[in-house]
Short mmCIF file of C-alpha atoms in Angstrom, two decimals:
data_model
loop_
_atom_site.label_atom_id
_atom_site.label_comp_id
_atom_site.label_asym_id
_atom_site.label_seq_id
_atom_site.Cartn_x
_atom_site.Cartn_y
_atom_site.Cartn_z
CA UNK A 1020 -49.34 115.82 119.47
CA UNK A 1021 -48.90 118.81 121.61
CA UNK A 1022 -45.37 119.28 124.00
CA UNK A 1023 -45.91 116.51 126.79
CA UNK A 1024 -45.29 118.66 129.65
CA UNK A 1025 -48.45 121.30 129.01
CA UNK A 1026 -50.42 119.21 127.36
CA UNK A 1027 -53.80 117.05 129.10
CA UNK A 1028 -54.67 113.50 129.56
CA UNK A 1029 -57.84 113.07 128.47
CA UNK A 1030 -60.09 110.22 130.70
CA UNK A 1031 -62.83 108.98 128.80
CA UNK A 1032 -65.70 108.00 131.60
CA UNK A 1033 -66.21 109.03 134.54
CA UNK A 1034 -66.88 105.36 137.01
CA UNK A 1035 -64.78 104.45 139.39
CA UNK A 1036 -61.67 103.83 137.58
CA UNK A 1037 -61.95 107.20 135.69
CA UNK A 1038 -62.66 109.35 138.89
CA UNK A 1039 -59.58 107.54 140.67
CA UNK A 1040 -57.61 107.93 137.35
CA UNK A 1041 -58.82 112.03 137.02
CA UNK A 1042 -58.42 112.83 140.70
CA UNK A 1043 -54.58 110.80 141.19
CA UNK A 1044 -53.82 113.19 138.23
CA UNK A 1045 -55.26 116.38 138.73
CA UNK A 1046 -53.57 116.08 142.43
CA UNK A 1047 -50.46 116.17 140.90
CA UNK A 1048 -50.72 119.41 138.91
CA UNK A 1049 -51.78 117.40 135.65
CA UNK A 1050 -54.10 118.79 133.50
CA UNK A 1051 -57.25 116.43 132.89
CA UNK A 1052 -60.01 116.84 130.28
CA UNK A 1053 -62.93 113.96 131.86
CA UNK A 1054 -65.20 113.19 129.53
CA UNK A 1055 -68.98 111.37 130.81
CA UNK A 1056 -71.88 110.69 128.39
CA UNK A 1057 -74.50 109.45 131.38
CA UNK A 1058 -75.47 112.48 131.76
CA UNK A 1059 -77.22 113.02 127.74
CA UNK A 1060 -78.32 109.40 128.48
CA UNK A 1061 -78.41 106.54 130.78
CA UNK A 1062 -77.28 102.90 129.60
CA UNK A 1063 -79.60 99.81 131.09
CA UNK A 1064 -77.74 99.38 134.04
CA UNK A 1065 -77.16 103.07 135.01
CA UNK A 1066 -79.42 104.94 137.79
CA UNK A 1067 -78.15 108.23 138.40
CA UNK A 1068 -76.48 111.07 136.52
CA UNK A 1069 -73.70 111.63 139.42
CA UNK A 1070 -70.03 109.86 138.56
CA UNK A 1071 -68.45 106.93 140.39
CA UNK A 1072 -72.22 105.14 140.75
CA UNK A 1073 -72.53 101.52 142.17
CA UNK A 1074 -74.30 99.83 140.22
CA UNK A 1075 -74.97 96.31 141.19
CA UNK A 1076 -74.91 96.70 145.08
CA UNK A 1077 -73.40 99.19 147.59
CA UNK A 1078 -70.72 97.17 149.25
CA UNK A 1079 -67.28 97.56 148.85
CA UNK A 1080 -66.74 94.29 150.34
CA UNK A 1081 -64.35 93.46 153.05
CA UNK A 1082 -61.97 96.09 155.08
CA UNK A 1083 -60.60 93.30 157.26
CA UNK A 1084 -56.59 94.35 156.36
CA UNK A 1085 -55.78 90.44 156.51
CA UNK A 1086 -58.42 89.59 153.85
CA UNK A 1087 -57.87 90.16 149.98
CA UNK A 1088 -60.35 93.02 149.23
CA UNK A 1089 -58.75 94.94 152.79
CA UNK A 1090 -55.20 94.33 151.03
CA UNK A 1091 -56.09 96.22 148.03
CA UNK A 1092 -58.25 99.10 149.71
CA UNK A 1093 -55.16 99.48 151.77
CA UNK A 1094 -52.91 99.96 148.83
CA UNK A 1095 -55.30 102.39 147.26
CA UNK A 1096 -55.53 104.20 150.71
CA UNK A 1097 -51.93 104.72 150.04
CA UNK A 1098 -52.09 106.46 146.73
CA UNK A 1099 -54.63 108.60 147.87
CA UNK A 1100 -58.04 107.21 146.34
CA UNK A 1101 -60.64 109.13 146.28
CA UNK A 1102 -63.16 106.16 145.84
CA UNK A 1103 -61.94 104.58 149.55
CA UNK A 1104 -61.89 108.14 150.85
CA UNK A 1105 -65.68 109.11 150.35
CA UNK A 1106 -66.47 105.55 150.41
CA UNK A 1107 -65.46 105.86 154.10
CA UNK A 1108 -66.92 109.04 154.48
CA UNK A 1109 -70.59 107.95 153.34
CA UNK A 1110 -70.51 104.40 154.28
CA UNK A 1111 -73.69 102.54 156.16
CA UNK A 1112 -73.39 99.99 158.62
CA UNK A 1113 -72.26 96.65 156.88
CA UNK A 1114 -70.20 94.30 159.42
CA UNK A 1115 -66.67 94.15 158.68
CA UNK A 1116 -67.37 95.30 154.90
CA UNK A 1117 -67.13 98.63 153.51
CA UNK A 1118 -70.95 99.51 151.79
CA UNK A 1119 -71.88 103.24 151.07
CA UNK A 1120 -74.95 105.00 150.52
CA UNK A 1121 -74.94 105.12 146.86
CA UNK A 1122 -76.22 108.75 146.31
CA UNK A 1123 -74.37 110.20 148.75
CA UNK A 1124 -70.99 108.73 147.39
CA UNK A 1125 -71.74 109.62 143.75
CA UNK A 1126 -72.43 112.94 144.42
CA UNK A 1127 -69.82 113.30 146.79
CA UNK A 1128 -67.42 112.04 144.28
CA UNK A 1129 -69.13 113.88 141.96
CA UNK A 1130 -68.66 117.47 143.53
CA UNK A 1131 -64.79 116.72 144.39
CA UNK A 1132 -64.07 116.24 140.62
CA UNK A 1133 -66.04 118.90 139.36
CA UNK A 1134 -64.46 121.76 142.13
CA UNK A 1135 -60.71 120.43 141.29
CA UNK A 1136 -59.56 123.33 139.02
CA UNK A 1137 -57.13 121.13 137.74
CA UNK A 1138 -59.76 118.74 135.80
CA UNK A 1139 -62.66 119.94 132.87
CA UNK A 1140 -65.51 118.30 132.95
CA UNK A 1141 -66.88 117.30 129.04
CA UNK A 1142 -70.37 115.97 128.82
CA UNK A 1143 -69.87 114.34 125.37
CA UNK A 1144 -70.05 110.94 124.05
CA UNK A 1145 -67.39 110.32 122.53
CA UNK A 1146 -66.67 108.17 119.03
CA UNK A 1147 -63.49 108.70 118.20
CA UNK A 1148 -60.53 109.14 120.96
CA UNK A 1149 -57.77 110.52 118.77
CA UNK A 1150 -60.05 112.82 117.09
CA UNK A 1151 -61.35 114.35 120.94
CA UNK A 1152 -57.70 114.39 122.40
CA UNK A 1153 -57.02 116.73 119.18
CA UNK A 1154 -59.43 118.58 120.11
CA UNK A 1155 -58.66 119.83 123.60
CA UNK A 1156 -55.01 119.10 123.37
CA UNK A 1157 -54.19 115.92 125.25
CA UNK A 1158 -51.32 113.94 124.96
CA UNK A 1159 -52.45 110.60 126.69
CA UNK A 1160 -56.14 109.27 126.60
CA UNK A 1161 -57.27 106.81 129.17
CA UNK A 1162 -60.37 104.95 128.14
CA UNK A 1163 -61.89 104.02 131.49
CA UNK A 1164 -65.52 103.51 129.86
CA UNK A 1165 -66.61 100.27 131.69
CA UNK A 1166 -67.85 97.37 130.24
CA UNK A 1167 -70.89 99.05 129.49
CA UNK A 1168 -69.45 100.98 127.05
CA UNK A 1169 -71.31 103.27 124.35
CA UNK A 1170 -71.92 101.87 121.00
CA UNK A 1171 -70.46 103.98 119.15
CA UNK A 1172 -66.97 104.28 121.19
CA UNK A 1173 -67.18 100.32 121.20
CA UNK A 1174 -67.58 100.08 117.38
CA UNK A 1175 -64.40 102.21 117.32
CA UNK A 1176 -62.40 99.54 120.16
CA UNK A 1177 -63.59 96.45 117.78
CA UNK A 1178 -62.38 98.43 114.46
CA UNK A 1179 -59.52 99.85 115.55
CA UNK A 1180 -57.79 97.40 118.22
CA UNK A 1181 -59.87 94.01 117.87
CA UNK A 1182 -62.76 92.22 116.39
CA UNK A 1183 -62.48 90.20 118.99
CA UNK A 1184 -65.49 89.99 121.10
CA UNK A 1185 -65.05 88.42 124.56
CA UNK A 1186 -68.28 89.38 126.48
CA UNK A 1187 -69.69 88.32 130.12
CA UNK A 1188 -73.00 88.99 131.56
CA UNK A 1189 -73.26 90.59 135.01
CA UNK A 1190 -76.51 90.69 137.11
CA UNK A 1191 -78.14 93.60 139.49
CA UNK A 1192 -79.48 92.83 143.35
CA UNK A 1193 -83.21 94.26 143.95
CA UNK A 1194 -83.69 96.61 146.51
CA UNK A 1195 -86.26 96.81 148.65
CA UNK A 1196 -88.33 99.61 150.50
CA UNK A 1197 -88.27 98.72 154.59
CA UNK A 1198 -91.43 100.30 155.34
CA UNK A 1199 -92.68 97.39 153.07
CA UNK A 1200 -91.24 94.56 155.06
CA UNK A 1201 -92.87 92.81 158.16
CA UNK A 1202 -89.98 92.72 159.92
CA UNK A 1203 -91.38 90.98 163.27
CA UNK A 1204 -90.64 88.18 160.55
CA UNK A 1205 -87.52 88.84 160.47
CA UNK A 1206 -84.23 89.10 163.06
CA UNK A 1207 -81.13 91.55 162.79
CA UNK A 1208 -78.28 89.65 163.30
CA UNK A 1209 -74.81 89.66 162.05
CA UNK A 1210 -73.27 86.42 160.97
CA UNK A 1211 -70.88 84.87 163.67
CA UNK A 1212 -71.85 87.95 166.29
CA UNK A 1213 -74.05 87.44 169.36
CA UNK A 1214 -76.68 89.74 169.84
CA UNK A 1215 -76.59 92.96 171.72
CA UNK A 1216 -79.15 95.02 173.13
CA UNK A 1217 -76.97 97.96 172.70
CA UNK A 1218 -76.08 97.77 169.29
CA UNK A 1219 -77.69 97.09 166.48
CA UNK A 1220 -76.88 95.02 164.17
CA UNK A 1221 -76.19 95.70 160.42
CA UNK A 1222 -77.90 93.01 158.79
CA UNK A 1223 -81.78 91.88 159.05
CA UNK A 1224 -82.60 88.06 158.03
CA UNK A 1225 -85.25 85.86 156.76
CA UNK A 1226 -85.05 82.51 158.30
CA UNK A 1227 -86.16 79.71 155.85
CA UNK A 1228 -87.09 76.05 157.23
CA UNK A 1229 -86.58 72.97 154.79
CA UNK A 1230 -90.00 72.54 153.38
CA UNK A 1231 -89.86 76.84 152.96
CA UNK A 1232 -86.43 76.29 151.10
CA UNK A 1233 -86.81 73.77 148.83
CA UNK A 1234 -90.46 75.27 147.86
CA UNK A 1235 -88.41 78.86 146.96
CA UNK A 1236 -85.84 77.15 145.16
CA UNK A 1237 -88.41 75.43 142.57
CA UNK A 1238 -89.93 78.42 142.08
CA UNK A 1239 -86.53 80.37 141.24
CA UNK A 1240 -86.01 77.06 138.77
CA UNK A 1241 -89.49 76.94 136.94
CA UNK A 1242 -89.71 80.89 136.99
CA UNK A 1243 -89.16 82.89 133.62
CA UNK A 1244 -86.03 84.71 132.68
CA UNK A 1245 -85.35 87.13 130.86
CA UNK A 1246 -83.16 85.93 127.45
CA UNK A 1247 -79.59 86.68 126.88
CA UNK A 1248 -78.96 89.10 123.99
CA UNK A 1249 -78.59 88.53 119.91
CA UNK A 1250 -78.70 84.86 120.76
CA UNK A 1251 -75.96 84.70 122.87
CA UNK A 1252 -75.03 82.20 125.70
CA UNK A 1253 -75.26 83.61 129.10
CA UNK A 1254 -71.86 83.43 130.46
CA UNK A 1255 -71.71 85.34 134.05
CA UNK A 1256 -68.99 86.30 136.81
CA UNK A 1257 -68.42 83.18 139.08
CA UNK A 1258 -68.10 85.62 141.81
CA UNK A 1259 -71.28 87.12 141.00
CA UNK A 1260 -74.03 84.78 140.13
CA UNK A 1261 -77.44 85.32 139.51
CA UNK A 1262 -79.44 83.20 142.69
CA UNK A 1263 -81.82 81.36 139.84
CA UNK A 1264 -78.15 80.24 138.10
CA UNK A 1265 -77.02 79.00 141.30
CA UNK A 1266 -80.79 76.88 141.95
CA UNK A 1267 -80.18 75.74 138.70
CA UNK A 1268 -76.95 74.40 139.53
CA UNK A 1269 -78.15 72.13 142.53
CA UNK A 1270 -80.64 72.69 145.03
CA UNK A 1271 -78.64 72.75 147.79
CA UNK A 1272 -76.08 75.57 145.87
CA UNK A 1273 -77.69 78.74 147.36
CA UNK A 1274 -77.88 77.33 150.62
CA UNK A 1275 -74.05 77.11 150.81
CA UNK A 1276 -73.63 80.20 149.07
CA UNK A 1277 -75.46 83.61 149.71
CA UNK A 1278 -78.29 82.03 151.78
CA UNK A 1279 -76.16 79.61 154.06
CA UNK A 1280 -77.47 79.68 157.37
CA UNK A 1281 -74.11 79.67 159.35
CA UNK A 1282 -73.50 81.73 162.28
CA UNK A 1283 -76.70 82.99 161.80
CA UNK A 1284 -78.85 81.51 164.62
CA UNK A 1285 -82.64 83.12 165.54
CA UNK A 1286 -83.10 84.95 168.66
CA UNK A 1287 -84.78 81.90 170.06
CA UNK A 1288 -81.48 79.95 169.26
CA UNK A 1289 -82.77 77.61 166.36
CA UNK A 1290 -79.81 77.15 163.51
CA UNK A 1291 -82.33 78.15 160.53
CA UNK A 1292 -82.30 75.66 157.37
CA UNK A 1293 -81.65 79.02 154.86
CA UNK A 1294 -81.54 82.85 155.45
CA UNK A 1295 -81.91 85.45 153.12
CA UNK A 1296 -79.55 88.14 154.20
CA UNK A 1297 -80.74 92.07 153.92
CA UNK A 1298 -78.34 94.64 154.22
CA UNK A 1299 -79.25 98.41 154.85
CA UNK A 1300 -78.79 100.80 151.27
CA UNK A 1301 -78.66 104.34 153.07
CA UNK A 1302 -77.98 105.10 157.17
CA UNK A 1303 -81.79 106.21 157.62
CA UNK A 1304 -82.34 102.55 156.71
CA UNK A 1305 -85.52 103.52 154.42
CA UNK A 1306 -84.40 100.58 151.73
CA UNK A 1307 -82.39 97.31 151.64
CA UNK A 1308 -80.51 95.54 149.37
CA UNK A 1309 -81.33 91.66 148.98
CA UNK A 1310 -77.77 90.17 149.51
CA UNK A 1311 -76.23 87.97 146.46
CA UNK A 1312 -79.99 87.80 144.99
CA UNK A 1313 -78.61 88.99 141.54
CA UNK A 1314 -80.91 87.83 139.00
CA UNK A 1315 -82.43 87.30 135.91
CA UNK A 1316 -85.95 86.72 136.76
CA UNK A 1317 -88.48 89.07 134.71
CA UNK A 1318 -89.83 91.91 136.95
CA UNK A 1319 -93.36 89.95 137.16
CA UNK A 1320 -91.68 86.92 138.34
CA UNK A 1321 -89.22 88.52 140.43
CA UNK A 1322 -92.60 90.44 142.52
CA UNK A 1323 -94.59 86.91 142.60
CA UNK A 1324 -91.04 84.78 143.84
CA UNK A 1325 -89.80 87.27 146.26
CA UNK A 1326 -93.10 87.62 147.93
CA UNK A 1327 -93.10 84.67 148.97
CA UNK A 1328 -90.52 84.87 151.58
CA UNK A 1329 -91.64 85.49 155.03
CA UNK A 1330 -92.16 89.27 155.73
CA UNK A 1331 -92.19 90.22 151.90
CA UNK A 1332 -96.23 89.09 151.34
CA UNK A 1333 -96.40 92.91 150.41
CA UNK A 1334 -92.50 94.02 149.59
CA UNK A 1335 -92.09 96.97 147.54
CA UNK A 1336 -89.37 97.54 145.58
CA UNK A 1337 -86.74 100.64 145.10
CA UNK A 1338 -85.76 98.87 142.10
CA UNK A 1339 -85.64 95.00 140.87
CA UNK A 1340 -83.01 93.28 139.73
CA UNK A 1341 -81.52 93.06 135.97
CA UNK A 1342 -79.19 91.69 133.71
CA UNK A 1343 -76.65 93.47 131.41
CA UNK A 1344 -73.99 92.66 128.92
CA UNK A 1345 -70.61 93.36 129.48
CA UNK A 1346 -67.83 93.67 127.03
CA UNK A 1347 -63.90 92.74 127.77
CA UNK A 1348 -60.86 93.31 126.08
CA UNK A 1349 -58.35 90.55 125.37
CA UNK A 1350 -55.66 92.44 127.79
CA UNK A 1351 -53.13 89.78 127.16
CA UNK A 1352 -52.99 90.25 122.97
CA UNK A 1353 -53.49 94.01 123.30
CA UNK A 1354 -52.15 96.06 125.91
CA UNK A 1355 -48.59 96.24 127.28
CA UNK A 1356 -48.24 95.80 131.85
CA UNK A 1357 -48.60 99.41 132.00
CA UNK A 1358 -52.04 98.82 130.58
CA UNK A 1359 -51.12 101.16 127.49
CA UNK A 1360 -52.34 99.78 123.91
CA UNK A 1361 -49.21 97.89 121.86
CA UNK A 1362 -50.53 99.18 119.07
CA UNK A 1363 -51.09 103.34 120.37
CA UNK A 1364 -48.90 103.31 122.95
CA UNK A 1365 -50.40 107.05 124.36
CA UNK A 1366 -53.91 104.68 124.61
CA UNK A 1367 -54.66 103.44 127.45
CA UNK A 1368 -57.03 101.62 129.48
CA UNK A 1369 -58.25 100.93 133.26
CA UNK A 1370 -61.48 99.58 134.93
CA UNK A 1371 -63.22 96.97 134.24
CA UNK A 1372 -63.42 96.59 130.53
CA UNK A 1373 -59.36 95.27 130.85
CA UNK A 1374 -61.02 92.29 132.90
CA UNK A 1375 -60.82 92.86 136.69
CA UNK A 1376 -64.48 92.56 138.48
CA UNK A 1377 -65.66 94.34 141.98
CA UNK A 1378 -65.65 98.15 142.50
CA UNK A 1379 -62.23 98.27 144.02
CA UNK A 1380 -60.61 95.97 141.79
CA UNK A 1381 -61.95 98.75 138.61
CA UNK A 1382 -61.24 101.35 140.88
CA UNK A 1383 -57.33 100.41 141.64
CA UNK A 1384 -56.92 100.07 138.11
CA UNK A 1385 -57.14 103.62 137.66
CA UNK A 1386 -54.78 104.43 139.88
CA UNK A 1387 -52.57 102.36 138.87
CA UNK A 1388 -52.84 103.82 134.71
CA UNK A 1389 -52.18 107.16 136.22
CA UNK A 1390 -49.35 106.00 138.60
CA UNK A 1391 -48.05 105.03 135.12
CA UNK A 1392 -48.50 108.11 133.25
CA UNK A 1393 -47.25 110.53 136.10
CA UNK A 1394 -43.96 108.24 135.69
CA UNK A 1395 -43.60 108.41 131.86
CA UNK A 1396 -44.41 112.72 132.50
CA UNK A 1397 -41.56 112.75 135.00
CA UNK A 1398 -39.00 110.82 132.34
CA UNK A 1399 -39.17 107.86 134.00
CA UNK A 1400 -39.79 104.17 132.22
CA UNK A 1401 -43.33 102.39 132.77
CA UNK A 1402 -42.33 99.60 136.19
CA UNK A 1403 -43.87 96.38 136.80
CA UNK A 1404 -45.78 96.04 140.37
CA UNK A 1405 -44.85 93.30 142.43
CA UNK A 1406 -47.10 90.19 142.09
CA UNK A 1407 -46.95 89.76 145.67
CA UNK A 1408 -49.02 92.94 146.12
CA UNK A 1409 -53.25 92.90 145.44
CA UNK A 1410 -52.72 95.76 142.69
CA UNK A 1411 -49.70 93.96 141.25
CA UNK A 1412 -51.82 90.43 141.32
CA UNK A 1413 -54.23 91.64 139.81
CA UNK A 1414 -52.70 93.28 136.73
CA UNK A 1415 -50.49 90.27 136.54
CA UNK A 1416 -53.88 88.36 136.16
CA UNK A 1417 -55.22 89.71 133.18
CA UNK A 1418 -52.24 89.92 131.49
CA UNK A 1419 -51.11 86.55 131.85
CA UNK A 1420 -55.02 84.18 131.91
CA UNK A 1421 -54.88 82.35 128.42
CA UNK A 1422 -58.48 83.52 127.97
CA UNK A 1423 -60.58 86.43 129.45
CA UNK A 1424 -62.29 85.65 132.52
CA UNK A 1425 -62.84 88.86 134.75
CA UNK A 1426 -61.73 88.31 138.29
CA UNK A 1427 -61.71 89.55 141.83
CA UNK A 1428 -58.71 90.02 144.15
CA UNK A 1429 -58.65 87.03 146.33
CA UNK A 1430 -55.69 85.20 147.48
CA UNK A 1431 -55.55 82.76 144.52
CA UNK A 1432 -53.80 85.55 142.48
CA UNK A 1433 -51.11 86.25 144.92
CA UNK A 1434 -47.68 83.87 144.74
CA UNK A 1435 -48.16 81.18 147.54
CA UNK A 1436 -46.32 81.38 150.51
CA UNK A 1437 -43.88 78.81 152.61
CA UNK A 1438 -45.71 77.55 155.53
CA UNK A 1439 -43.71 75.90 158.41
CA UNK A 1440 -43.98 71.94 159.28
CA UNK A 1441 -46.27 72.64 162.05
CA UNK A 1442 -48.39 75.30 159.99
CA UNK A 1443 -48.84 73.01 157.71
CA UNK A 1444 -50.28 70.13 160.34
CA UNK A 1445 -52.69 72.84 161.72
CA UNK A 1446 -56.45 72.79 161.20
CA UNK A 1447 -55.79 76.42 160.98
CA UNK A 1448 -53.96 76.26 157.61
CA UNK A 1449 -55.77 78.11 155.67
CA UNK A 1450 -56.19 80.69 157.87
CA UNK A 1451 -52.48 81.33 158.67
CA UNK A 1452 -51.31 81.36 154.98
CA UNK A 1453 -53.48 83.86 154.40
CA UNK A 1454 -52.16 85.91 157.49
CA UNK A 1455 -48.59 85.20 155.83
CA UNK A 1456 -49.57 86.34 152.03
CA UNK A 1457 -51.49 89.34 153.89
CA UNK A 1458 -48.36 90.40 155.75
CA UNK A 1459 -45.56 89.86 153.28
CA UNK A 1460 -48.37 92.01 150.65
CA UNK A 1461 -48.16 94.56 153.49
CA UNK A 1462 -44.49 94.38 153.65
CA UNK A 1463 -43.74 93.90 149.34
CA UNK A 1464 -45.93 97.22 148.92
CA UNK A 1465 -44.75 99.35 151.59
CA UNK A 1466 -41.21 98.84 150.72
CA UNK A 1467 -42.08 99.41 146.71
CA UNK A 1468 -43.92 102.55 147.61
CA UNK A 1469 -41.28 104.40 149.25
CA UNK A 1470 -38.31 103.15 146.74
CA UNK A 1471 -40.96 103.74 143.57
CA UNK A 1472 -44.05 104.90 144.02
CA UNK A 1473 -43.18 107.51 146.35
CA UNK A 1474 -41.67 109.22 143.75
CA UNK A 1475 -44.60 109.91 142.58
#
């Protein structure tokens, strides 16, 4: 390989986790050859031709800083992402969550990478890593490909670092065009939040009764779906299921899940039996996304189903949802903490294919491969994060599960806490330990930034 120091780190796809990866780099004067083959061809679940695209919905999820998902966005704030940054800057009205316009934040992404002198865009698919970082002189490669990875650069993965195939299914949200809607059928209304005439609110809702409920939830039961691949068993995100899986699991399962009804009263007062939750796609409000309706209803089905909630007799839709195929690696048998392959150790690899799930939770993974690679350019050895932090948890996670199972942050990966006799006799419980893992994150992460990331 060429001399470390004036050599390029070559990032092989440019989603979130690539972008963060690229752009914490290329900040700090290293040279960084990003590679993207969406734009010679879109896979199933890809849109768009920009970087950075959000696929399966436009939220970000929570930026409440005692929550999980505002823990880790404010750790990536820190290292200076670029995904929380535009994400910010193009967001639409969403409650206390972060969602974006999608198009907006791709592009804007999109247009930051490509005017950073400091990064070369390569619109190549690429088959063989070693063979490419050869090529345009790079001493470390980050493959940052997703879990919709190209064939050919998979083939290469499974022949080169594991047979092994550990693969999940993940589902897409419809999205539907307003103008479409009857919304005197519908409410805005944000869960837990009285109304005001002043504002509006961010989310419009279809209130379901009983007899409207149960008559849906058949329907999602009985309707056809479209068949997992190569005879496969679907196996999907608990986080993220499809609403037809979760009929299928017990009638009563969406109606505690996406389409619970709490906080969510009608203008007249009435506590509804279900909603269905719409959130806005774009500020103009010209399309909405149908929340936690992932699914794997055929597109005929999905039109004749959908319709029949109130104010959707004639929906139109942006796009309908979908199903994809995602594959994982076995982190735990073949990478090191630093995320680096044991076998290359100049390999590495962030996002989601190293088994993290959410936007953020690829995203942070990039940062944190490149945090690692600045370290090992400046001399310095590869450094374990603190558990206690969301980043930290999260690596920990899929380094340490017995078998692949992609994850979220949530609190469940962070050490438990010490709660005080009288914490623990208070109906409040819950809530307080998670105020107590949220601040001692806070306090674990600022204190490791300034003794070791900040040397960064």
């Amino acid at each position: 390989m060429t001399n470390t120091k004036c050599s390029k780190v070559l990032v092989i796809g440019a989603g979130l986790a690539g972008s963060e990866a690229a752009w914490f780099l290329a900040s700090r004067n290293i040279k960084v050859v990003l590679v993207e083959a969406k734009t010679k061809k879109l896979n199933p679940a890809q849109k768009i031709k920009t970087f950075a695209e959000l696929v399966c919905t436009n939220s970000l999820k929570s930026s409440d800083p005692d929550s999980a998902h505002g823990l880790l966005k404010g750790e990536m704030t820190a290292l200076g992402s670029i995904v929380i940054e535009q994400g910010k800057l193009t967001s639409v009205p969403a409650g206390n969550a972060l969602a974006v316009d999608r198009e907006k934040f791709s592009l804007a992404i999109t247009e930051k990478l490509k005017s950073n002198q400091n990064i070369q865009i390569i619109e190549e698919e690429v088959d063989d890593p070693f063979e490419f970082a050869k090529k345009f002189e790079c001493e470390e490669i980050i493959i940052a490909t997703g879990p919709l990875t190209t064939t050919p650069l998979e083939q290469w993965i499974q022949k080169s670092l594991s047979e092994d195939d550990f693969y999940f299914y993940d589902a897409i949200a419809p999205v539907v065009d307003a103008d479409s809607l009857d919304t005197s059928k519908m409410y805005f209304k944000d869960r837990y939040k009285d109304v005001d005439d002043e504002v509006e609110a961010d989310y419009l809702n279809v209130a379901l009764n009983e007899e409207q409920y149960n008559k849906f939830v058949t329907e999602l039961i009985n309707a056809e779906k479209v068949k997992a691949q190569n005879f496969e068993e679907y196996k999907f995100f608990e986080s993220c299921l499809p609403i037809d899986t979760m009929a299928e699991r017990g009638v009563d399962t969406p109606r505690y899940s996406c389409m619970k009804p709490v906080g969510l009263r009608t203008p007249d007062g009435e506590a509804p039996y279900a909603v269905v939750q719409l959130r806005r796609e774009n500020l103009l409000g010209s399309a909405y996304n149908m929340v936690g309706f992932q699914t794997r209803l055929t597109y005929g089905e999905q039109l004749r189903v959908f319709r029949m909630l109130p104010g959707f007799e004639n929906a139109s839709f942006n796009h309908l949802g979908s199903v994809h195929r995602n594959s994982f690696l076995n982190s735990k048998e073949l990478l090191n903490f630093d995320l680096s392959s044991k076998k290359y150790p100049n390999l590495y690899f962030a996002g989601q294919i190293t088994g993290v799930e959410g936007y953020t939770e690829s995203a942070s993974m990039g940062l944190y491969v490149a945090s690692q690679i600045f370290r090992k350019r400046n001399g310095k050895e590869s450094y374990k994060w603190p558990f206690e932090t969301a980043i930290g948890a999260l690596v920990n996670y899929i380094m340490t599960v017995p078998k692949p199972c992609p994850s979220n942050i949530n609190f469940g990966l962070l050490p438990s806490v010490v709660l005080e006799k009288h914490e623990r006799r208070s109906k409040l419980k819950k809530k307080i330990k998670k105020e107590k893992a949220a601040l001692r994150a806070r306090e674990v992460f600022s204190e490791f930034k300034s003794e070791v990331v900040g040397e960064l």
